[in-house]
PDB file of C-alpha atoms in Angstrom:
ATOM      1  CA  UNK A  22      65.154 104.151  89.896  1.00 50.00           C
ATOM      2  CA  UNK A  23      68.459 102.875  87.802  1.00 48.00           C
ATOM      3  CA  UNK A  24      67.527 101.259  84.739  1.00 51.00           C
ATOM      4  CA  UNK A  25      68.637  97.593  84.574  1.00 53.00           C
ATOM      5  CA  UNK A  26      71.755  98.146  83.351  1.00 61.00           C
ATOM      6  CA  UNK A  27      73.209  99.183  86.713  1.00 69.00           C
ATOM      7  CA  UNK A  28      73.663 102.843  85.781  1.00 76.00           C
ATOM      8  CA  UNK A  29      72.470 105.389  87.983  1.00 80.00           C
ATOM      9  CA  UNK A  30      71.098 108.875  88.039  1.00 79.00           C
ATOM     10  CA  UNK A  31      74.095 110.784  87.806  1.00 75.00           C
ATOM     11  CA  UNK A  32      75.348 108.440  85.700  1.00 78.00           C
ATOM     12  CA  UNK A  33      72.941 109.094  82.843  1.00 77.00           C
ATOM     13  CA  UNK A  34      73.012 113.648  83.515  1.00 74.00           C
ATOM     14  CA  UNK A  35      76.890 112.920  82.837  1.00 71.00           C
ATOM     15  CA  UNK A  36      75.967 111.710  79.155  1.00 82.00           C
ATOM     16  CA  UNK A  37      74.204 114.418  78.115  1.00 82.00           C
ATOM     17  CA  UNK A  38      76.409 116.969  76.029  1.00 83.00           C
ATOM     18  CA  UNK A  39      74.158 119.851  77.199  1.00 86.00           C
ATOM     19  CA  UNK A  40      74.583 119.372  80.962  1.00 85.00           C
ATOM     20  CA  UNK A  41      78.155 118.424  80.096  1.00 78.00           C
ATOM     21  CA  UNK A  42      78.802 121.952  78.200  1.00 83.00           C
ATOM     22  CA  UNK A  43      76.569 124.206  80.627  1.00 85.00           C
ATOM     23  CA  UNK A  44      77.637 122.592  83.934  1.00 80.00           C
ATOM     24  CA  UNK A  45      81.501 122.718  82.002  1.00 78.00           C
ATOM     25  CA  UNK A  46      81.093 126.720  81.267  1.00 82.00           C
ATOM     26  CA  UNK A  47      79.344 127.374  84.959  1.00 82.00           C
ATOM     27  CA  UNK A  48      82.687 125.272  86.429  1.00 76.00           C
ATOM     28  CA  UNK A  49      84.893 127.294  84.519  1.00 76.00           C
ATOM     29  CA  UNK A  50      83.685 130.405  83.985  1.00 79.00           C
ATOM     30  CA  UNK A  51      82.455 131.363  87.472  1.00 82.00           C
ATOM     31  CA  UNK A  52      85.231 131.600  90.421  1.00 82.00           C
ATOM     32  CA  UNK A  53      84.927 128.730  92.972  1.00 82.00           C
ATOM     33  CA  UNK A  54      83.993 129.633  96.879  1.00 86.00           C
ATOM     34  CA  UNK A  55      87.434 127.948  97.473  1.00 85.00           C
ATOM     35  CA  UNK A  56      89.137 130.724  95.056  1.00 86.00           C
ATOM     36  CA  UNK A  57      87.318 133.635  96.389  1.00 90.00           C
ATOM     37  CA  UNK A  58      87.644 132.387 100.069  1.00 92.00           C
ATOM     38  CA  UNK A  59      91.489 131.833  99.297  1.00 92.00           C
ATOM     39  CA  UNK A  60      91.719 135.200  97.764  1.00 93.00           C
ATOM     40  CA  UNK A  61      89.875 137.217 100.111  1.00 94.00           C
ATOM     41  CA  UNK A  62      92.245 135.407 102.769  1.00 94.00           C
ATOM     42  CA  UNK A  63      95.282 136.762 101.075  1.00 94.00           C
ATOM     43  CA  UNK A  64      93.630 140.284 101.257  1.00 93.00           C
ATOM     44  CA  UNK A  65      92.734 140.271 104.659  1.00 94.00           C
ATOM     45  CA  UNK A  66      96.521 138.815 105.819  1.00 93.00           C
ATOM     46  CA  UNK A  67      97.810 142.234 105.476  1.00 90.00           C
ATOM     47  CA  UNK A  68     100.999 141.157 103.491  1.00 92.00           C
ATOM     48  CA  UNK A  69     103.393 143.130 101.720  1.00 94.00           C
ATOM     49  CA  UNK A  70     102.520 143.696  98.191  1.00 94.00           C
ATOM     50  CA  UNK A  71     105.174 141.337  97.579  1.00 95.00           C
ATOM     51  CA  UNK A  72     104.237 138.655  99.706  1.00 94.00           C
ATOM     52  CA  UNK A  73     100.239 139.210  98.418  1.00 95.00           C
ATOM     53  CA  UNK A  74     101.341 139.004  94.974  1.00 95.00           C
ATOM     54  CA  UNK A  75     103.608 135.929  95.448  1.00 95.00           C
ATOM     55  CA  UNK A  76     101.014 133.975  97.688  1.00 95.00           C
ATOM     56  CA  UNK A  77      98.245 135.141  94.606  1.00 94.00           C
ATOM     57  CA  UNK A  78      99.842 133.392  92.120  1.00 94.00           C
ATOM     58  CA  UNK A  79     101.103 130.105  93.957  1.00 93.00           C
ATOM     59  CA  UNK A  80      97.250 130.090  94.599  1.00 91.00           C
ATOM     60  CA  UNK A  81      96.471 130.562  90.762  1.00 89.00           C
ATOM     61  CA  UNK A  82      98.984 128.214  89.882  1.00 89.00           C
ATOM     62  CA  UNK A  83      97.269 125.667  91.948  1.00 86.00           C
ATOM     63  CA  UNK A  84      94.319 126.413  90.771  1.00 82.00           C
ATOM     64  CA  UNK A  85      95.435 126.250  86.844  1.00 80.00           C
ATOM     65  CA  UNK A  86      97.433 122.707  87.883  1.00 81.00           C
ATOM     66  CA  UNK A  87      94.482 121.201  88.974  1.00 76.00           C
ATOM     67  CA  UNK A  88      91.955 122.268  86.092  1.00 77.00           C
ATOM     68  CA  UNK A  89      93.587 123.299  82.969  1.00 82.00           C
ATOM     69  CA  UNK A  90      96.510 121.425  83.157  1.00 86.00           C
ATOM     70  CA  UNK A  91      94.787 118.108  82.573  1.00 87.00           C
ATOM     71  CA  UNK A  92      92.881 120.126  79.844  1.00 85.00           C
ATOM     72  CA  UNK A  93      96.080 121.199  78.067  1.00 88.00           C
ATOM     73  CA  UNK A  94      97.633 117.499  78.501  1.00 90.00           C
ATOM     74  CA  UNK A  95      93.991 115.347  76.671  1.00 88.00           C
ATOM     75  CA  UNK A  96      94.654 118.319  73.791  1.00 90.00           C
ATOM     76  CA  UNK A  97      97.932 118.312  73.289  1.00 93.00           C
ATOM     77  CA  UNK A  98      98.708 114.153  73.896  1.00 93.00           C
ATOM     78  CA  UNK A  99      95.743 112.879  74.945  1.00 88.00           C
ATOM     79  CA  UNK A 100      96.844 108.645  74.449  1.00 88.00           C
ATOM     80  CA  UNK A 101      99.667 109.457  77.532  1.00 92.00           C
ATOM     81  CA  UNK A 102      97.440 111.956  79.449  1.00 90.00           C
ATOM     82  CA  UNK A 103      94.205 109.938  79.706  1.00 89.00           C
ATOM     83  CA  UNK A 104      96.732 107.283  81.388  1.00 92.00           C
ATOM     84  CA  UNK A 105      98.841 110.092  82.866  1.00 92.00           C
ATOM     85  CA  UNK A 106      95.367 111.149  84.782  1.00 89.00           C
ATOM     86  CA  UNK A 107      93.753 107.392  85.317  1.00 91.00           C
ATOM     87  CA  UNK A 108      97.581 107.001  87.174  1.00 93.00           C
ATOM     88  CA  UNK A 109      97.000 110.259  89.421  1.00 89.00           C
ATOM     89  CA  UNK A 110      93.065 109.579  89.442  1.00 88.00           C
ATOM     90  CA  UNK A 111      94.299 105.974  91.275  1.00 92.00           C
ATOM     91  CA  UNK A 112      96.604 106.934  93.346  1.00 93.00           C
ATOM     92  CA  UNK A 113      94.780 109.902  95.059  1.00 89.00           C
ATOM     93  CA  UNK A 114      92.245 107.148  95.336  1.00 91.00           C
ATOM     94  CA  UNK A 115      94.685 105.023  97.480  1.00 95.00           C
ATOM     95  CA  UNK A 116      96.352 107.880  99.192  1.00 95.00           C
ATOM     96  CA  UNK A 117      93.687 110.783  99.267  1.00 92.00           C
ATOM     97  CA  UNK A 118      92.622 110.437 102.607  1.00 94.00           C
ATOM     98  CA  UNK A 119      96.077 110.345 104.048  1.00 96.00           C
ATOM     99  CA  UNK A 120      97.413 113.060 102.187  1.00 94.00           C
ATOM    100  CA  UNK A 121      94.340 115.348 103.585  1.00 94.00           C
ATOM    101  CA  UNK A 122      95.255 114.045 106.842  1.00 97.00           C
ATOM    102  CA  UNK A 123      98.484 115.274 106.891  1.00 96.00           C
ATOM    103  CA  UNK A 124      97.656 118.763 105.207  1.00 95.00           C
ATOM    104  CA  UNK A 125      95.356 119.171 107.606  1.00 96.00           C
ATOM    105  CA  UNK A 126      97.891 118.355 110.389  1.00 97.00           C
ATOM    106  CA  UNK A 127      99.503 120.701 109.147  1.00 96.00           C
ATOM    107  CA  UNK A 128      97.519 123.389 108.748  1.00 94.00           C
ATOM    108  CA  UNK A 129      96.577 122.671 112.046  1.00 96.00           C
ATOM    109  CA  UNK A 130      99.584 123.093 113.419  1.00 97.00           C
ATOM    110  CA  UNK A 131     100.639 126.378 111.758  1.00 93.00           C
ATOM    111  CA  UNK A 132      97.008 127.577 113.241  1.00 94.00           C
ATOM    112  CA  UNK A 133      98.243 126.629 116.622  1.00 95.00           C
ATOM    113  CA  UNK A 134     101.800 128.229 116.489  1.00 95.00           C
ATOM    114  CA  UNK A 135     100.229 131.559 115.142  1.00 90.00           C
ATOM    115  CA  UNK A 136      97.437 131.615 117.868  1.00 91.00           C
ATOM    116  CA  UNK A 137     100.504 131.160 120.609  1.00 93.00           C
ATOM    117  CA  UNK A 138     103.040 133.753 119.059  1.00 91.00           C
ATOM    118  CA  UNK A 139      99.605 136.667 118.614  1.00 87.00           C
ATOM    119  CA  UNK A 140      98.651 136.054 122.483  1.00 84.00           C
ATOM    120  CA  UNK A 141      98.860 139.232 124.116  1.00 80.00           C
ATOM    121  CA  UNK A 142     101.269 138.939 126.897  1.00 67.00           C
TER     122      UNK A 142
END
């Protein structure tokens, strides 16, 4: 049960510096399912070597922007990143849900058009 200040379970694990650091190196350290699903996607979509290499590292950037590059930003000013990311942290917040929406419109339609153009005919 939460103690009677309010806080809850998961509120209290995220204190402790030990589940912080090993939770921190498991995070960073191991590849995410997303990464290896992304990257074994690439492989299989028999692109050039061009194409692979060029779709590989928009994926890696992506990756980086959303991980280190808040890192990089609380080392190197963290006073205007911790506001920087509160900013983003709200506004994904307010517009998360449409934003996934729309990507997955997207994606959705892309999936359509290829299924249409790769029926035999």
């Amino acid at each position: 049960p939460p103690k009677a200040s309010g806080e809850s379970k998961i509120e209290r694990y995220l204190q402790s510096r030990r589940l912080a650091f090993v939770l921190g190196v498991i995070l960073y350290a191991l590849p995410s399912p997303i990464y290896l699903g992304a990257v074994k996607g690439i492989a299989d979509a028999k692109l050039s070597t061009s194409n692979e290499l060029a779709t590989l590292a928009v994926t890696v950037a992506i990756m980086l922007w959303l991980i280190e590059l808040p890192m990089l930003m609380l080392l190197v000013v963290p006073g205007r990143a911790t506001s920087t990311i509160e900013r983003i942290n709200a506004w994904s917040g307010r517009h998360g849900r449409q934003l996934l929406v729309f990507a997955c419109f997207g994606a959705g339609t892309y999936l359509l058009i290829r299924g249409l153009v790769d029926l035999p005919g």
